[in-house]
Amino acid sequence: MTAEAMADAPTGRWKRLKEATAAAHQRIDTRIMAAAPFASRERYGLFLKVQHAFHRDINNLYHLPELQSAFDDLPVRARLTAVAQDLADLGFPIPAESDTAHEMPKFDAPTAAGWLYVAEGSNLGAAFLLKAASRLGLSEDFGARHLAAAPEGRGISWRKFTAALDAMTLTKADEERLFAAARNAFERVHALVELMMPLPGPTAPASQPEIAT
Ligand code: HEM
């Protein structure tokens, strides 16, 4: 491989990826919060359904042989079992796979890393979500297990992941696939939110406004 074929600088990849997906993140954050996921356990259950469908999509990626040397702790990061347990804690059924079936891409290492970036990053922001969930009586031990921090701490776990992402040896074309995959993953989650987290209806005004005659 020639030097030209390599991505310009392996360091800084994560920062560029963060910048490239910032708008997609903001869009999904706003859309999820508009669906009032912490207004009640019922509404939180809709968020859990989205999380379950997304983590079911990507669960195999945590075990992809091509990624194990770059990310040495990948299998323990998978959160599908925790989301399923959260649904069970609250008495919600596991949504049928056929309800959310989606054609996934062919996962080579860069594509898988792009999807995993989105899933792992969402655990960083989950500190805020866990705090909101605690107001519904939920915790790392009940109903909000999948929002728990890694035992080593959220920050350390995230720095390890992004350092591994930066250290991957990728061609320019590989890196472009990784970036496109992260954008596709955000789009997939957005589509799941649209499907499973309808916006709450308008609340009736407390009193009818006076109509001038
Ligand atoms: C209610 C919705 C959400 C809120 C309030 C939220 C909030 C946050 C916050 C505060 C951070 C930054 C944490 C820090 O730097 O310490 C973050 C990071 C992140 N979140 Fe979210 N998030 C939400 C939903 C999601 C979803 C659904 C996904 C994707 C499935 C996601 C993916 C990410 C990613 C990839 C990062 C890491 C960005 C980076 O530093 O590279 N977030 N989120």
Short mmCIF file of N, CA and C and ligand atoms in Angstrom, two decimals, residues 14-15 17-19 21-22 24-26 28-34 37-38 47 50-51 54-55 79 115-129 154-155 158 162 165 185-186 189-190 193, ligand 1:
data_model
loop_
_atom_site.label_atom_id
_atom_site.label_comp_id
_atom_site.label_asym_id
_atom_site.label_seq_id
_atom_site.Cartn_x
_atom_site.Cartn_y
_atom_site.Cartn_z
N TRP A 14 -11.32 9.98 15.17
CA TRP A 14 -12.52 10.08 16.00
C TRP A 14 -13.05 11.51 16.02
N LYS A 15 -12.14 12.49 16.19
CA LYS A 15 -12.60 13.90 16.25
C LYS A 15 -13.33 14.27 14.96
N LEU A 17 -14.81 12.21 12.94
CA LEU A 17 -16.05 11.43 12.89
C LEU A 17 -17.12 12.10 13.77
N LYS A 18 -16.71 12.55 14.91
CA LYS A 18 -17.63 13.25 15.82
C LYS A 18 -18.21 14.49 15.13
N GLU A 19 -17.32 15.23 14.47
CA GLU A 19 -17.77 16.44 13.78
C GLU A 19 -18.72 16.09 12.62
N THR A 21 -20.72 13.68 12.34
CA THR A 21 -22.02 13.13 12.74
C THR A 21 -22.72 14.00 13.79
N ALA A 22 -22.15 15.16 14.09
CA ALA A 22 -22.72 16.01 15.15
C ALA A 22 -24.16 16.39 14.84
N ALA A 24 -26.33 14.81 12.95
CA ALA A 24 -27.19 13.61 13.06
C ALA A 24 -27.48 13.32 14.53
N HIS A 25 -26.45 13.51 15.38
CA HIS A 25 -26.65 13.27 16.81
C HIS A 25 -27.65 14.26 17.39
N GLN A 26 -27.46 15.52 17.04
CA GLN A 26 -28.36 16.56 17.57
C GLN A 26 -29.81 16.29 17.16
N ILE A 28 -31.21 13.41 16.44
CA ILE A 28 -31.82 12.27 17.12
C ILE A 28 -32.08 12.57 18.60
N ASP A 29 -31.16 13.31 19.20
CA ASP A 29 -31.33 13.71 20.60
C ASP A 29 -32.64 14.53 20.73
N THR A 30 -32.80 15.51 19.83
CA THR A 30 -33.99 16.38 19.88
C THR A 30 -35.26 15.56 19.65
N ARG A 31 -35.21 14.65 18.66
CA ARG A 31 -36.40 13.87 18.32
C ARG A 31 -36.79 12.93 19.46
N ILE A 32 -35.79 12.30 20.08
CA ILE A 32 -36.11 11.39 21.19
C ILE A 32 -36.69 12.16 22.37
N MET A 33 -36.07 13.28 22.70
CA MET A 33 -36.56 14.04 23.86
C MET A 33 -37.98 14.59 23.59
N ALA A 34 -38.27 14.91 22.32
CA ALA A 34 -39.62 15.40 21.97
C ALA A 34 -40.66 14.31 22.22
N PRO A 37 -39.52 10.57 26.61
CA PRO A 37 -39.26 9.20 27.06
C PRO A 37 -39.24 9.02 28.57
N PHE A 38 -39.16 10.14 29.30
CA PHE A 38 -39.12 10.00 30.75
C PHE A 38 -40.39 10.55 31.43
N PHE A 47 -38.84 3.85 24.22
CA PHE A 47 -37.40 4.07 24.04
C PHE A 47 -36.65 2.74 24.15
N VAL A 50 -36.85 0.82 20.94
CA VAL A 50 -35.90 1.32 19.94
C VAL A 50 -34.50 0.78 20.24
N GLN A 51 -34.11 0.89 21.50
CA GLN A 51 -32.78 0.42 21.88
C GLN A 51 -32.62 -1.07 21.59
N PHE A 54 -32.20 -1.67 17.82
CA PHE A 54 -30.87 -1.25 17.35
C PHE A 54 -29.79 -2.23 17.83
N HIS A 55 -29.84 -2.59 19.10
CA HIS A 55 -28.81 -3.50 19.61
C HIS A 55 -28.95 -4.91 19.04
N ARG A 79 -24.71 -4.76 24.55
CA ARG A 79 -25.75 -4.41 25.54
C ARG A 79 -27.12 -5.01 25.24
N TRP A 115 -20.63 1.57 12.75
CA TRP A 115 -21.89 1.30 13.48
C TRP A 115 -21.61 1.22 14.99
N LEU A 116 -20.50 0.59 15.35
CA LEU A 116 -20.20 0.45 16.77
C LEU A 116 -19.87 1.80 17.41
N TYR A 117 -19.28 2.71 16.63
CA TYR A 117 -19.03 4.06 17.15
C TYR A 117 -20.34 4.67 17.66
N VAL A 118 -21.40 4.52 16.88
CA VAL A 118 -22.69 5.11 17.24
C VAL A 118 -23.25 4.45 18.52
N ALA A 119 -23.14 3.13 18.58
CA ALA A 119 -23.67 2.43 19.76
C ALA A 119 -22.85 2.74 21.01
N GLU A 120 -21.54 2.75 20.89
CA GLU A 120 -20.70 3.00 22.06
C GLU A 120 -20.80 4.44 22.52
N GLY A 121 -20.86 5.37 21.57
CA GLY A 121 -21.01 6.78 21.93
C GLY A 121 -22.30 7.03 22.68
N SER A 122 -23.34 6.29 22.29
CA SER A 122 -24.63 6.51 22.96
C SER A 122 -24.53 6.13 24.44
N ASN A 123 -23.58 5.28 24.78
CA ASN A 123 -23.41 4.94 26.20
C ASN A 123 -22.74 6.07 26.98
N LEU A 124 -21.98 6.89 26.27
CA LEU A 124 -21.35 8.05 26.93
C LEU A 124 -22.44 9.04 27.34
N GLY A 125 -23.34 9.32 26.40
CA GLY A 125 -24.44 10.25 26.70
C GLY A 125 -25.45 9.64 27.67
N ALA A 126 -25.36 8.34 27.91
CA ALA A 126 -26.37 7.65 28.74
C ALA A 126 -26.33 8.07 30.21
N ALA A 127 -25.27 8.75 30.64
CA ALA A 127 -25.21 9.22 32.03
C ALA A 127 -26.41 10.13 32.30
N PHE A 128 -26.67 11.00 31.34
CA PHE A 128 -27.79 11.93 31.45
C PHE A 128 -29.12 11.16 31.45
N LEU A 129 -29.22 10.15 30.58
CA LEU A 129 -30.47 9.40 30.47
C LEU A 129 -30.74 8.59 31.74
N ARG A 154 -17.35 5.39 32.54
CA ARG A 154 -17.76 5.77 31.18
C ARG A 154 -16.64 6.43 30.39
N GLY A 155 -15.95 7.38 31.05
CA GLY A 155 -14.92 8.15 30.35
C GLY A 155 -13.77 7.26 29.89
N TRP A 158 -14.78 4.96 27.08
CA TRP A 158 -14.93 5.68 25.81
C TRP A 158 -13.56 6.04 25.23
N THR A 162 -12.26 5.08 21.52
CA THR A 162 -11.88 6.06 20.49
C THR A 162 -10.39 5.95 20.14
N LEU A 165 -10.18 3.21 17.71
CA LEU A 165 -10.71 3.68 16.43
C LEU A 165 -9.63 4.49 15.69
N ALA A 185 -25.85 4.36 10.55
CA ALA A 185 -26.32 3.87 11.85
C ALA A 185 -27.22 4.91 12.51
N PHE A 186 -26.82 6.17 12.46
CA PHE A 186 -27.68 7.22 13.02
C PHE A 186 -29.03 7.24 12.28
N VAL A 189 -31.20 4.39 13.52
CA VAL A 189 -31.82 4.66 14.83
C VAL A 189 -32.94 5.68 14.66
N HIS A 190 -32.71 6.66 13.81
CA HIS A 190 -33.75 7.67 13.59
C HIS A 190 -35.01 7.01 13.03
N VAL A 193 -36.83 5.27 15.74
CA VAL A 193 -37.53 6.23 16.61
C VAL A 193 -38.84 6.65 15.95
C1 HEM B 1 -32.18 11.46 24.30
C2 HEM B 1 -31.25 11.36 23.59
C3 HEM B 1 -29.78 11.64 23.78
C4 HEM B 1 -29.13 12.50 24.56
C5 HEM B 1 -29.72 13.49 25.55
C6 HEM B 1 -27.71 12.34 24.31
C7 HEM B 1 -26.72 13.02 24.93
C8 HEM B 1 -25.38 12.88 24.68
C9 HEM B 1 -24.33 13.60 25.36
C10 HEM B 1 -24.54 14.60 26.48
C11 HEM B 1 -23.16 13.18 24.82
C12 HEM B 1 -21.78 13.69 25.17
C13 HEM B 1 -21.27 13.06 26.43
C14 HEM B 1 -19.89 13.56 26.81
O1 HEM B 1 -19.15 14.07 25.94
O2 HEM B 1 -19.56 13.40 27.98
C15 HEM B 1 -23.46 12.20 23.82
C16 HEM B 1 -22.54 11.55 23.06
C17 HEM B 1 -22.86 10.67 22.06
N1 HEM B 1 -24.11 10.17 21.77
FE1 HEM B 1 -25.82 10.81 22.53
N2 HEM B 1 -27.56 11.38 23.36
C18 HEM B 1 -28.80 10.92 23.03
C19 HEM B 1 -29.11 9.92 22.15
C20 HEM B 1 -28.20 9.26 21.41
C21 HEM B 1 -28.53 8.18 20.50
C22 HEM B 1 -29.91 7.59 20.31
C23 HEM B 1 -27.37 7.82 19.92
C24 HEM B 1 -27.13 6.73 18.92
C25 HEM B 1 -27.72 5.56 18.96
C26 HEM B 1 -26.31 8.67 20.45
C27 HEM B 1 -25.00 8.61 20.09
C28 HEM B 1 -23.98 9.33 20.68
C29 HEM B 1 -22.60 9.28 20.26
C30 HEM B 1 -22.02 8.48 19.10
C31 HEM B 1 -21.89 10.11 21.13
C32 HEM B 1 -20.40 10.33 21.16
C33 HEM B 1 -19.99 11.58 20.38
C34 HEM B 1 -18.46 11.69 20.40
O3 HEM B 1 -17.94 12.20 21.40
O4 HEM B 1 -17.84 11.21 19.45
N3 HEM B 1 -26.86 9.51 21.35
N4 HEM B 1 -24.82 12.03 23.75
#
